[in-house]
Short mmCIF file of C-alpha atoms in Angstrom, two decimals:
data_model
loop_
_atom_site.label_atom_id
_atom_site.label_comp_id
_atom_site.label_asym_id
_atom_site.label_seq_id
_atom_site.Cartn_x
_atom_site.Cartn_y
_atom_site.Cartn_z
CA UNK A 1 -19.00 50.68 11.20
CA UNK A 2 -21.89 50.15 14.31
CA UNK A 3 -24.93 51.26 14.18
CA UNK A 4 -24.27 54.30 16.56
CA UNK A 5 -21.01 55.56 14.65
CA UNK A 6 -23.04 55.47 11.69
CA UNK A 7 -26.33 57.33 13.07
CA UNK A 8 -23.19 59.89 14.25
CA UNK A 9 -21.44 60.47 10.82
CA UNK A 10 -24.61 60.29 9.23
CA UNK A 11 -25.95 63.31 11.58
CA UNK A 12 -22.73 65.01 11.39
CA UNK A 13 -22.56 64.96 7.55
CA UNK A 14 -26.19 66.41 7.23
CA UNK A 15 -25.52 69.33 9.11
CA UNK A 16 -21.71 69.68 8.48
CA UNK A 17 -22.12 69.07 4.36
CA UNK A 18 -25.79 69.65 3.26
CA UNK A 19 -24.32 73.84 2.13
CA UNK A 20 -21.68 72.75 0.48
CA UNK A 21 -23.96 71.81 -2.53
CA UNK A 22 -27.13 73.37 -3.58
CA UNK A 23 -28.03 69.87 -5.48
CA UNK A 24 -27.99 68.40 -2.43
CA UNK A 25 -29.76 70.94 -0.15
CA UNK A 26 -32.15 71.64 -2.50
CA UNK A 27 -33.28 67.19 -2.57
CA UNK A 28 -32.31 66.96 1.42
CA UNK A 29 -34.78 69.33 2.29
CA UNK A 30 -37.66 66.81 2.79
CA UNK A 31 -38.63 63.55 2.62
CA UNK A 32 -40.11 63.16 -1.17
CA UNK A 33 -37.19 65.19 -2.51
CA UNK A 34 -34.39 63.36 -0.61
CA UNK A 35 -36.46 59.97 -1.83
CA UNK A 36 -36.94 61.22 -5.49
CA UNK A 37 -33.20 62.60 -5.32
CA UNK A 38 -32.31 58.44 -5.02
CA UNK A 39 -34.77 56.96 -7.16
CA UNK A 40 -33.76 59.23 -10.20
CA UNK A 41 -29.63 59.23 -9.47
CA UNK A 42 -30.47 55.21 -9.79
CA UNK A 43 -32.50 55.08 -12.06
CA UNK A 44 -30.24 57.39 -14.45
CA UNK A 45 -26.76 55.30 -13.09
CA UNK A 46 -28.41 52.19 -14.54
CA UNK A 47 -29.27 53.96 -18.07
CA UNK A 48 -33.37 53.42 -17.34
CA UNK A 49 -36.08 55.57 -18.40
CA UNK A 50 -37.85 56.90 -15.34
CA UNK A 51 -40.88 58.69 -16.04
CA UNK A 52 -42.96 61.72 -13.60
CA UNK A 53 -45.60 58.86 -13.45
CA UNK A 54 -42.81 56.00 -12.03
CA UNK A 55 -41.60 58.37 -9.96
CA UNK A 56 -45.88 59.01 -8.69
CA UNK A 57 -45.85 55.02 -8.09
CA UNK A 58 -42.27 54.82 -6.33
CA UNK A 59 -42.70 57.40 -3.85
CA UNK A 60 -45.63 56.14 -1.42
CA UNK A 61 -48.45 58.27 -0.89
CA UNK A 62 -48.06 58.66 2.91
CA UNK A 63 -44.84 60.75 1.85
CA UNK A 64 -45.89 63.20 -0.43
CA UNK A 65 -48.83 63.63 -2.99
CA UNK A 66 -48.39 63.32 -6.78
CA UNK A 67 -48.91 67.20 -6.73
CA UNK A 68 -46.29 67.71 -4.01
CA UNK A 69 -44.24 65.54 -6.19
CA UNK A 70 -45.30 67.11 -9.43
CA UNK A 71 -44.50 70.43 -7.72
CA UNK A 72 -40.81 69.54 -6.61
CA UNK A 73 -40.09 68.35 -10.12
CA UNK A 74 -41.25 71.43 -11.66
CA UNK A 75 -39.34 73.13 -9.42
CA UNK A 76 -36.08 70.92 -9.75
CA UNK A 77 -36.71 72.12 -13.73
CA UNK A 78 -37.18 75.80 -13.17
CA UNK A 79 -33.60 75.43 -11.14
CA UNK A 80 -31.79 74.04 -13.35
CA UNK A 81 -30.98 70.57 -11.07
CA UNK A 82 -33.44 68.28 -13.35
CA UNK A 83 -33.80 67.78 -16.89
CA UNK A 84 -38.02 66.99 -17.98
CA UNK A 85 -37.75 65.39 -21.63
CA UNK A 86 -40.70 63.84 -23.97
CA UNK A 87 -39.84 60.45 -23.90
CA UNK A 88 -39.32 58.95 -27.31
CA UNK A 89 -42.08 56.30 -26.86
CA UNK A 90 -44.70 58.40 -25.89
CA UNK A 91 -44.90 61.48 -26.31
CA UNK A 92 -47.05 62.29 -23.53
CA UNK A 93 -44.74 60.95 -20.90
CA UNK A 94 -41.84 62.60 -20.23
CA UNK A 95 -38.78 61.44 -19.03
CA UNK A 96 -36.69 63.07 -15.81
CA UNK A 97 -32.79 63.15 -15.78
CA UNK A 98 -30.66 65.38 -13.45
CA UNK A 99 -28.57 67.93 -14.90
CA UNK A 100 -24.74 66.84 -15.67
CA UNK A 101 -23.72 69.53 -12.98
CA UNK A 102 -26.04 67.89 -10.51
CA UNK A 103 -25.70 64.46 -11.12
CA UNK A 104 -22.07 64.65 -10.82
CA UNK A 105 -22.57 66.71 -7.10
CA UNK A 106 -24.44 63.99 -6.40
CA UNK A 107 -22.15 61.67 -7.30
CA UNK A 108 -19.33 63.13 -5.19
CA UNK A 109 -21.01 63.33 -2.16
CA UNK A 110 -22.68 59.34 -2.42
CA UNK A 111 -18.80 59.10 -3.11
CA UNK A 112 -17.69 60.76 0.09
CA UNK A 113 -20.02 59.04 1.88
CA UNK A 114 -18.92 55.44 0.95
CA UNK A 115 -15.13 56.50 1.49
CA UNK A 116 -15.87 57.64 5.14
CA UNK A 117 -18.29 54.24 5.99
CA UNK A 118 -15.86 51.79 4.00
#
């Protein structure tokens, strides 16, 4: 797929799909949510521990502020679309997860978006 088809389909999906799940709105609605959406689907895909304080050092500061990003998460809990656990290492980290609901939603739509580039 070109560059330009791609730019198109990814525009068109946005607009067209970003209702259709409130996982997805809810992570698509700015930058440090769509980029902490990713880095926790990936980091939970690959069975890895990802604490609130990797997600402070993978999401750069010119994006959002540990508070913003402390805020969405909290958020994200309250909703029911993340899961905030004690990790069992230490107990005064704690470990983020998405819900099952939400991490399969996510799931289908990274899905439907590699059957429609492929």
């Amino acid at each position: 797929m070109g560059s330009l088809k791609l730019a198109k389909y990814l525009y068109d999906e946005f607009l067209e799909h970003n209702g259709q799940s409130s996982t997805i709105e809810y992570f698509r609605r700015s930058p440090h949510a769509y980029l902490t959406m990713l880095l926790i689907f990936c980091f939970q895909k690959q069975n890895k521990d990802l604490s609130i304080s990797d997600i402070y050092k993978n999401i750069p500061d010119n994006v959002a502020s540990q508070l913003t990003i402390h805020n969405l998460i909290n958020d994200a809990v309250d909703a029911n679309y993340l899961i905030k656990e004690q990790m069992p290492k230490d107990s005064r980290s704690f470990k983020i997860t998405f819900s099952e609901e939400s991490l399969k939603s996510i799931e289908r739509w990274l899905d439907n978006i590699n059957k429609s580039i492929s």
